[in-house]
Amino acid sequence: MARKEPVLDFEQSRKRVADYFGCDGDFFLKPLLDLEWAIKGEEDFHFLSYWTAEGKKIDAVIVKKGGEPMIYETKDYTMVVAIDCVKIGFIFRNGKHITDGEG
């Protein structure tokens, strides 16, 4: 039988995950539990690398908060908040456009 409140269930699950890792949940979650991964630091940047099931290497830039990389480790899991080629399409109503002298 299908749950009646899938959106509410999703939001509660996101909150439980954020609580588990002790962080806020203002990002997407992408469970990659069976993939190999590594973290590398270079000067001011930290990078997450992980390998797909087909062996393809994916690199992502780790996000910082308060100058620290957003890496949350527990006994069994590590959550890394990183930018992995995510594109966001921002949609606005044209009537709300404010001209600031540019563009």
C-alpha positions in Angstrom: 0.0 0.0 0.0 1.4 3.4 -1.0 2.1 5.9 1.7 -0.3 8.9 1.8 2.4 11.5 2.6 5.5 10.8 0.4 6.7 14.4 0.5 6.4 14.6 4.3 8.1 11.2 4.6 10.9 12.5 2.4 11.4 15.7 4.4 11.4 13.8 7.7 14.0 11.3 6.3 16.2 14.3 5.2 16.0 15.7 8.7 16.9 12.4 10.3 20.0 12.1 8.0 21.0 15.7 8.8 20.5 15.0 12.5 22.6 11.8 12.2 25.5 13.7 10.7 25.0 16.7 13.0 24.6 19.2 10.1 22.0 21.3 8.4 20.4 19.7 5.3 20.5 22.6 2.8 21.8 20.3 0.0 20.8 17.3 -2.1 21.6 13.8 -0.8 23.2 11.2 -3.1 23.8 7.9 -1.5 26.8 6.2 -3.1 27.3 3.5 -0.4 29.0 0.9 -2.6 31.4 3.1 -4.5 35.1 3.7 -3.7 36.0 7.3 -2.8 38.9 9.5 -1.7 39.5 13.0 -0.5 42.5 15.1 -1.5 43.5 18.6 -0.3 45.3 21.1 -2.6 46.2 24.5 -1.2 42.8 26.1 -0.3 40.7 23.5 -1.9 39.6 20.0 -1.1 38.4 17.5 -3.7 36.2 14.4 -3.5 36.9 11.7 -6.0 34.7 8.6 -6.5 34.5 5.9 -9.0 31.3 4.7 -10.6 30.5 1.0 -10.9 31.9 1.2 -14.5 35.2 2.5 -13.1 34.7 6.1 -14.3 36.4 8.7 -11.9 34.2 11.6 -10.9 35.8 14.7 -9.2 33.9 17.2 -7.1 34.9 20.3 -5.2 34.1 20.0 -1.5 32.1 22.9 -0.1 33.4 24.9 2.9 31.4 26.4 5.7 33.2 28.8 8.1 36.4 28.0 6.3 36.2 24.3 7.0 35.4 21.5 4.4 31.9 20.1 4.9 32.9 16.5 5.8 30.8 14.8 8.4 32.1 11.4 9.7 30.3 8.9 11.9 31.3 5.4 12.9 30.0 3.8 9.8 29.5 6.5 7.2 31.0 9.8 5.9 29.0 12.5 4.2 30.9 14.9 2.0 29.1 18.1 0.8 30.5 18.9 -2.6 29.7 20.4 -6.0 29.4 17.7 -8.6 28.4 19.5 -11.8 25.0 20.4 -10.5 23.2 22.9 -12.7 20.2 24.8 -11.3 17.8 26.6 -13.5 16.5 29.7 -11.7 13.1 30.7 -12.9 11.8 34.2 -12.2 8.7 36.2 -13.1 9.8 39.0 -15.5 7.6 41.6 -13.6 9.9 41.2 -10.6 13.1 42.1 -12.5 15.1 44.9 -10.9 17.6 46.8 -13.1 20.8 47.4 -11.3 22.6 49.2 -14.2 24.2 46.0 -15.6 22.9 43.7 -18.3 
